[in-house]
């Protein structure tokens, strides 16, 4: 968990390169991870992020402005749809991989991207996939996780979206 918290700090520093929707996506991924770790609910987590993080200064770093409405929509949507989202992600993972085998940050990235692919038909598939690949890049240095995000979301897009 300590390694994943370090990744969150690294991603917050990288958030300056995101537009308002991208920053909202990044914050939603961080909030989903935090909720999984802490067991905190959507309302409390959303309030904390909106009060202390979205577009605010954190540890001397100015965070990118984020679309609060998009953030709330993603966060609540993933939580509401998680029992439908997780089996879809499991089916798109490479053979031998389970969702529980992935670290919490990667699960959060895939859940956010899957939710958008399934429920945000107003956003083009390539935009969703590339945004979540960029978010994975903000958390991970090696690149394997980004490739996983790209492959899994591409499979989901091909099977669950026209």
Short mmCIF file of N, CA, C and O in Angstrom, two decimals, residues 23-111:
data_model
loop_
_atom_site.label_atom_id
_atom_site.label_comp_id
_atom_site.label_asym_id
_atom_site.label_seq_id
_atom_site.Cartn_x
_atom_site.Cartn_y
_atom_site.Cartn_z
N UNK A 23 -8.13 15.73 -15.45
CA UNK A 23 -7.83 15.89 -14.03
C UNK A 23 -8.94 15.28 -13.18
O UNK A 23 -8.68 14.70 -12.12
N UNK A 24 -10.19 15.39 -13.63
CA UNK A 24 -11.32 14.78 -12.92
C UNK A 24 -11.20 13.26 -12.95
O UNK A 24 -11.46 12.58 -11.95
N UNK A 25 -10.80 12.72 -14.11
CA UNK A 25 -10.60 11.27 -14.22
C UNK A 25 -9.50 10.80 -13.28
O UNK A 25 -9.65 9.80 -12.58
N UNK A 26 -8.39 11.52 -13.28
CA UNK A 26 -7.26 11.17 -12.40
C UNK A 26 -7.71 11.20 -10.94
O UNK A 26 -7.43 10.27 -10.18
N UNK A 27 -8.41 12.24 -10.55
CA UNK A 27 -8.89 12.35 -9.17
C UNK A 27 -9.86 11.22 -8.84
O UNK A 27 -9.83 10.67 -7.73
N UNK A 28 -10.72 10.85 -9.79
CA UNK A 28 -11.67 9.76 -9.55
C UNK A 28 -10.93 8.45 -9.33
O UNK A 28 -11.28 7.66 -8.44
N UNK A 29 -9.89 8.20 -10.12
CA UNK A 29 -9.09 6.99 -9.93
C UNK A 29 -8.45 6.99 -8.55
O UNK A 29 -8.49 5.97 -7.84
N UNK A 30 -7.89 8.12 -8.14
CA UNK A 30 -7.28 8.20 -6.82
C UNK A 30 -8.32 7.99 -5.73
O UNK A 30 -8.07 7.29 -4.74
N UNK A 31 -9.50 8.58 -5.91
CA UNK A 31 -10.56 8.44 -4.91
C UNK A 31 -11.06 7.00 -4.84
O UNK A 31 -11.32 6.49 -3.74
N UNK A 32 -11.18 6.34 -5.98
CA UNK A 32 -11.61 4.93 -5.98
C UNK A 32 -10.60 4.06 -5.24
O UNK A 32 -10.98 3.18 -4.47
N UNK A 33 -9.33 4.32 -5.49
CA UNK A 33 -8.28 3.59 -4.78
C UNK A 33 -8.38 3.85 -3.28
O UNK A 33 -8.34 2.92 -2.47
N UNK A 34 -8.53 5.12 -2.90
CA UNK A 34 -8.64 5.48 -1.49
C UNK A 34 -9.84 4.80 -0.84
O UNK A 34 -9.75 4.30 0.27
N UNK A 35 -10.96 4.77 -1.54
CA UNK A 35 -12.17 4.15 -1.00
C UNK A 35 -11.96 2.65 -0.79
O UNK A 35 -12.42 2.09 0.21
N UNK A 36 -11.29 2.00 -1.73
CA UNK A 36 -11.03 0.56 -1.59
C UNK A 36 -10.13 0.30 -0.40
O UNK A 36 -10.34 -0.66 0.35
N UNK A 37 -9.15 1.15 -0.20
CA UNK A 37 -8.21 0.99 0.91
C UNK A 37 -8.84 1.29 2.26
O UNK A 37 -8.64 0.56 3.22
N UNK A 38 -9.64 2.35 2.32
CA UNK A 38 -10.15 2.84 3.60
C UNK A 38 -11.56 2.37 3.94
O UNK A 38 -11.96 2.43 5.10
N UNK A 39 -12.32 1.96 2.93
CA UNK A 39 -13.70 1.59 3.17
C UNK A 39 -14.62 2.80 3.30
O UNK A 39 -15.80 2.67 3.61
N UNK A 40 -14.09 3.97 3.04
CA UNK A 40 -14.87 5.21 3.12
C UNK A 40 -15.90 5.24 1.99
O UNK A 40 -15.68 4.69 0.91
N UNK A 41 -17.03 5.89 2.22
CA UNK A 41 -18.11 5.96 1.25
C UNK A 41 -17.92 7.04 0.20
O UNK A 41 -17.04 7.90 0.30
N UNK A 42 -18.80 7.00 -0.81
CA UNK A 42 -18.74 7.93 -1.94
C UNK A 42 -18.94 9.37 -1.48
O UNK A 42 -18.20 10.27 -1.88
N UNK A 43 -19.94 9.62 -0.66
CA UNK A 43 -20.27 10.99 -0.26
C UNK A 43 -19.11 11.63 0.48
O UNK A 43 -18.69 12.76 0.17
N UNK A 44 -18.55 10.91 1.45
CA UNK A 44 -17.43 11.46 2.23
C UNK A 44 -16.20 11.68 1.36
O UNK A 44 -15.53 12.71 1.47
N UNK A 45 -15.92 10.72 0.49
CA UNK A 45 -14.74 10.82 -0.36
C UNK A 45 -14.89 11.96 -1.35
O UNK A 45 -13.96 12.75 -1.54
N UNK A 46 -16.05 12.07 -1.98
CA UNK A 46 -16.28 13.17 -2.94
C UNK A 46 -16.15 14.52 -2.25
O UNK A 46 -15.51 15.44 -2.78
N UNK A 47 -16.71 14.64 -1.06
CA UNK A 47 -16.63 15.90 -0.32
C UNK A 47 -15.18 16.24 0.02
O UNK A 47 -14.75 17.39 -0.11
N UNK A 48 -14.42 15.24 0.44
CA UNK A 48 -13.01 15.47 0.77
C UNK A 48 -12.24 15.96 -0.45
O UNK A 48 -11.47 16.92 -0.37
N UNK A 49 -12.42 15.29 -1.58
CA UNK A 49 -11.71 15.68 -2.79
C UNK A 49 -12.11 17.07 -3.27
O UNK A 49 -11.26 17.86 -3.67
N UNK A 50 -13.40 17.36 -3.23
CA UNK A 50 -13.85 18.67 -3.69
C UNK A 50 -13.38 19.78 -2.76
O UNK A 50 -13.10 20.88 -3.22
N UNK A 51 -13.27 19.50 -1.48
CA UNK A 51 -12.85 20.52 -0.52
C UNK A 51 -11.34 20.70 -0.51
O UNK A 51 -10.85 21.83 -0.42
N UNK A 52 -10.59 19.61 -0.60
CA UNK A 52 -9.15 19.69 -0.38
C UNK A 52 -8.26 19.38 -1.58
O UNK A 52 -7.05 19.60 -1.50
N UNK A 53 -8.79 18.83 -2.67
CA UNK A 53 -7.90 18.39 -3.74
C UNK A 53 -8.18 18.99 -5.10
O UNK A 53 -7.26 19.44 -5.76
N UNK A 54 -9.40 18.92 -5.58
CA UNK A 54 -9.68 19.33 -6.96
C UNK A 54 -9.26 20.78 -7.20
O UNK A 54 -9.86 21.71 -6.68
N UNK A 55 -8.19 20.95 -7.96
CA UNK A 55 -7.70 22.28 -8.29
C UNK A 55 -7.06 23.03 -7.14
O UNK A 55 -6.77 24.22 -7.24
N UNK A 56 -6.81 22.36 -6.04
CA UNK A 56 -6.25 23.00 -4.84
C UNK A 56 -4.73 22.80 -4.79
O UNK A 56 -4.15 22.09 -5.60
N UNK A 57 -4.13 23.40 -3.78
CA UNK A 57 -2.72 23.18 -3.52
C UNK A 57 -2.60 22.06 -2.51
O UNK A 57 -3.32 22.01 -1.51
N UNK A 58 -1.71 21.11 -2.78
CA UNK A 58 -1.51 19.97 -1.90
C UNK A 58 -0.02 19.75 -1.74
O UNK A 58 0.69 19.56 -2.73
N UNK A 59 0.46 19.79 -0.51
CA UNK A 59 1.89 19.61 -0.22
C UNK A 59 2.77 20.52 -1.07
O UNK A 59 3.78 20.10 -1.61
N UNK A 60 2.33 21.78 -1.20
CA UNK A 60 3.12 22.75 -1.96
C UNK A 60 2.98 22.66 -3.46
O UNK A 60 3.61 23.42 -4.19
N UNK A 61 2.19 21.72 -3.95
CA UNK A 61 1.98 21.54 -5.39
C UNK A 61 0.58 22.01 -5.75
O UNK A 61 -0.39 21.64 -5.10
N UNK A 62 0.47 22.83 -6.79
CA UNK A 62 -0.83 23.25 -7.28
C UNK A 62 -1.38 22.16 -8.19
O UNK A 62 -0.75 21.80 -9.18
N UNK A 63 -2.52 21.59 -7.83
CA UNK A 63 -3.13 20.54 -8.64
C UNK A 63 -3.89 21.17 -9.81
O UNK A 63 -4.37 22.30 -9.72
N UNK A 64 -4.00 20.42 -10.88
CA UNK A 64 -4.71 20.91 -12.06
C UNK A 64 -6.19 21.11 -11.74
O UNK A 64 -6.76 20.35 -10.96
N UNK A 65 -6.80 22.15 -12.33
CA UNK A 65 -8.24 22.32 -12.14
C UNK A 65 -8.98 21.11 -12.71
O UNK A 65 -8.60 20.60 -13.76
N UNK A 66 -9.99 20.67 -12.00
CA UNK A 66 -10.74 19.49 -12.43
C UNK A 66 -12.23 19.82 -12.50
O UNK A 66 -12.72 20.64 -11.72
N UNK A 67 -12.92 19.18 -13.40
CA UNK A 67 -14.37 19.34 -13.53
C UNK A 67 -15.03 18.54 -12.41
O UNK A 67 -15.07 17.30 -12.46
N UNK A 68 -15.55 19.23 -11.39
CA UNK A 68 -16.10 18.57 -10.21
C UNK A 68 -17.32 17.71 -10.56
O UNK A 68 -17.51 16.64 -9.99
N UNK A 69 -18.12 18.17 -11.49
CA UNK A 69 -19.31 17.41 -11.89
C UNK A 69 -18.92 16.09 -12.55
O UNK A 69 -19.51 15.04 -12.27
N UNK A 70 -17.91 16.13 -13.41
CA UNK A 70 -17.41 14.92 -14.08
C UNK A 70 -16.83 13.97 -13.03
O UNK A 70 -17.06 12.76 -13.07
N UNK A 71 -16.06 14.53 -12.10
CA UNK A 71 -15.48 13.74 -11.02
C UNK A 71 -16.57 13.00 -10.24
O UNK A 71 -16.49 11.79 -10.03
N UNK A 72 -17.60 13.73 -9.79
CA UNK A 72 -18.68 13.11 -9.02
C UNK A 72 -19.40 12.04 -9.83
O UNK A 72 -19.73 10.97 -9.32
N UNK A 73 -19.66 12.34 -11.10
CA UNK A 73 -20.34 11.39 -11.97
C UNK A 73 -19.55 10.09 -12.11
O UNK A 73 -20.11 8.99 -12.03
N UNK A 74 -18.24 10.21 -12.32
CA UNK A 74 -17.39 9.03 -12.45
C UNK A 74 -17.34 8.23 -11.15
O UNK A 74 -17.52 7.01 -11.14
N UNK A 75 -17.09 8.93 -10.07
CA UNK A 75 -16.95 8.27 -8.78
C UNK A 75 -18.22 7.52 -8.41
O UNK A 75 -18.19 6.32 -8.11
N UNK A 76 -19.34 8.20 -8.45
CA UNK A 76 -20.60 7.54 -8.07
C UNK A 76 -21.01 6.48 -9.09
O UNK A 76 -21.51 5.42 -8.72
N UNK A 77 -20.74 6.73 -10.37
CA UNK A 77 -21.09 5.76 -11.40
C UNK A 77 -20.33 4.46 -11.26
O UNK A 77 -20.90 3.37 -11.36
N UNK A 78 -19.03 4.55 -11.02
CA UNK A 78 -18.22 3.33 -10.85
C UNK A 78 -18.71 2.56 -9.63
O UNK A 78 -18.88 1.34 -9.70
N UNK A 79 -18.96 3.24 -8.54
CA UNK A 79 -19.40 2.55 -7.33
C UNK A 79 -20.76 1.89 -7.55
O UNK A 79 -20.96 0.73 -7.20
N UNK A 80 -21.69 2.61 -8.17
CA UNK A 80 -23.03 2.06 -8.43
C UNK A 80 -22.99 0.86 -9.37
O UNK A 80 -23.78 -0.07 -9.24
N UNK A 81 -22.08 0.88 -10.34
CA UNK A 81 -22.03 -0.14 -11.38
C UNK A 81 -20.94 -1.19 -11.17
O UNK A 81 -20.73 -2.04 -12.03
N UNK A 82 -20.23 -1.14 -10.05
CA UNK A 82 -19.06 -2.00 -9.86
C UNK A 82 -19.37 -3.49 -10.00
O UNK A 82 -18.57 -4.24 -10.54
N UNK A 83 -20.53 -3.93 -9.54
CA UNK A 83 -20.86 -5.36 -9.64
C UNK A 83 -21.06 -5.78 -11.10
O UNK A 83 -20.95 -6.95 -11.41
N UNK A 84 -21.34 -4.84 -11.98
CA UNK A 84 -21.44 -5.13 -13.42
C UNK A 84 -20.10 -4.92 -14.12
O UNK A 84 -19.77 -5.63 -15.07
N UNK A 85 -19.35 -3.93 -13.65
CA UNK A 85 -18.07 -3.58 -14.27
C UNK A 85 -17.00 -4.65 -14.03
O UNK A 85 -16.29 -5.05 -14.96
N UNK A 86 -16.88 -5.12 -12.80
CA UNK A 86 -15.80 -6.06 -12.47
C UNK A 86 -15.83 -7.34 -13.30
O UNK A 86 -14.77 -7.76 -13.80
N UNK A 87 -16.97 -7.99 -13.52
CA UNK A 87 -16.96 -9.19 -14.38
C UNK A 87 -16.55 -8.89 -15.83
O UNK A 87 -15.92 -9.72 -16.48
N UNK A 88 -16.89 -7.71 -16.30
CA UNK A 88 -16.50 -7.32 -17.67
C UNK A 88 -14.98 -7.16 -17.74
O UNK A 88 -14.35 -7.62 -18.70
N UNK A 89 -14.39 -6.55 -16.72
CA UNK A 89 -12.93 -6.41 -16.69
C UNK A 89 -12.29 -7.80 -16.59
O UNK A 89 -11.33 -8.10 -17.32
N UNK A 90 -12.81 -8.65 -15.69
CA UNK A 90 -12.26 -10.00 -15.53
C UNK A 90 -12.23 -10.74 -16.87
O UNK A 90 -11.24 -11.39 -17.21
N UNK A 91 -13.32 -10.64 -17.62
CA UNK A 91 -13.42 -11.33 -18.91
C UNK A 91 -12.42 -10.79 -19.93
O UNK A 91 -11.99 -11.50 -20.83
N UNK A 92 -12.02 -9.52 -19.78
CA UNK A 92 -11.10 -8.90 -20.74
C UNK A 92 -9.64 -9.06 -20.36
O UNK A 92 -8.76 -8.78 -21.17
N UNK A 93 -9.37 -9.53 -19.14
CA UNK A 93 -7.99 -9.75 -18.71
C UNK A 93 -7.40 -10.97 -19.42
O UNK A 93 -8.13 -11.87 -19.83
N UNK A 94 -6.08 -10.99 -19.54
CA UNK A 94 -5.40 -12.14 -20.13
C UNK A 94 -5.69 -13.38 -19.30
O UNK A 94 -5.93 -13.30 -18.08
N UNK A 95 -5.68 -14.53 -19.96
CA UNK A 95 -5.91 -15.79 -19.25
C UNK A 95 -4.96 -15.92 -18.08
O UNK A 95 -3.78 -15.60 -18.18
N UNK A 96 -5.50 -16.40 -16.98
CA UNK A 96 -4.69 -16.60 -15.79
C UNK A 96 -4.62 -15.39 -14.88
O UNK A 96 -4.06 -15.47 -13.79
N UNK A 97 -5.16 -14.26 -15.33
CA UNK A 97 -5.16 -13.06 -14.50
C UNK A 97 -6.54 -12.85 -13.91
O UNK A 97 -7.55 -12.99 -14.59
N UNK A 98 -6.56 -12.50 -12.64
CA UNK A 98 -7.82 -12.16 -11.99
C UNK A 98 -7.76 -10.70 -11.57
O UNK A 98 -6.67 -10.12 -11.45
N UNK A 99 -8.90 -10.12 -11.34
CA UNK A 99 -8.96 -8.72 -10.92
C UNK A 99 -8.24 -8.53 -9.59
O UNK A 99 -7.54 -7.54 -9.38
N UNK A 100 -8.36 -9.51 -8.70
CA UNK A 100 -7.70 -9.40 -7.39
C UNK A 100 -6.18 -9.47 -7.49
O UNK A 100 -5.48 -9.02 -6.58
N UNK A 101 -5.67 -10.01 -8.58
CA UNK A 101 -4.23 -10.11 -8.77
C UNK A 101 -3.61 -8.76 -9.14
O UNK A 101 -2.41 -8.54 -8.93
N UNK A 102 -4.42 -7.86 -9.67
CA UNK A 102 -3.95 -6.52 -10.03
C UNK A 102 -3.85 -5.65 -8.78
O UNK A 102 -4.61 -5.84 -7.84
N UNK A 103 -2.93 -4.68 -8.79
CA UNK A 103 -2.87 -3.80 -7.63
C UNK A 103 -4.07 -2.83 -7.65
O UNK A 103 -4.74 -2.67 -8.67
N UNK A 104 -4.32 -2.23 -6.51
CA UNK A 104 -5.51 -1.39 -6.34
C UNK A 104 -5.58 -0.22 -7.30
O UNK A 104 -6.66 0.15 -7.77
N UNK A 105 -4.45 0.39 -7.59
CA UNK A 105 -4.44 1.53 -8.51
C UNK A 105 -4.86 1.08 -9.91
O UNK A 105 -5.69 1.73 -10.55
N UNK A 106 -4.31 -0.03 -10.37
CA UNK A 106 -4.65 -0.53 -11.70
C UNK A 106 -6.12 -0.93 -11.77
O UNK A 106 -6.80 -0.66 -12.78
N UNK A 107 -6.65 -1.53 -10.72
CA UNK A 107 -8.09 -1.84 -10.68
C UNK A 107 -8.92 -0.57 -10.82
O UNK A 107 -9.90 -0.53 -11.56
N UNK A 108 -8.52 0.48 -10.10
CA UNK A 108 -9.26 1.75 -10.16
C UNK A 108 -9.22 2.36 -11.56
O UNK A 108 -10.23 2.86 -12.06
N UNK A 109 -8.06 2.30 -12.21
CA UNK A 109 -7.93 2.83 -13.58
C UNK A 109 -8.86 2.05 -14.52
O UNK A 109 -9.61 2.65 -15.30
N UNK A 110 -8.83 0.73 -14.43
CA UNK A 110 -9.67 -0.09 -15.31
C UNK A 110 -11.16 0.10 -15.02
O UNK A 110 -11.97 0.12 -15.94
N UNK A 111 -11.51 0.25 -13.76
CA UNK A 111 -12.93 0.49 -13.42
C UNK A 111 -13.41 1.81 -13.98
O UNK A 111 -14.51 1.90 -14.53
#
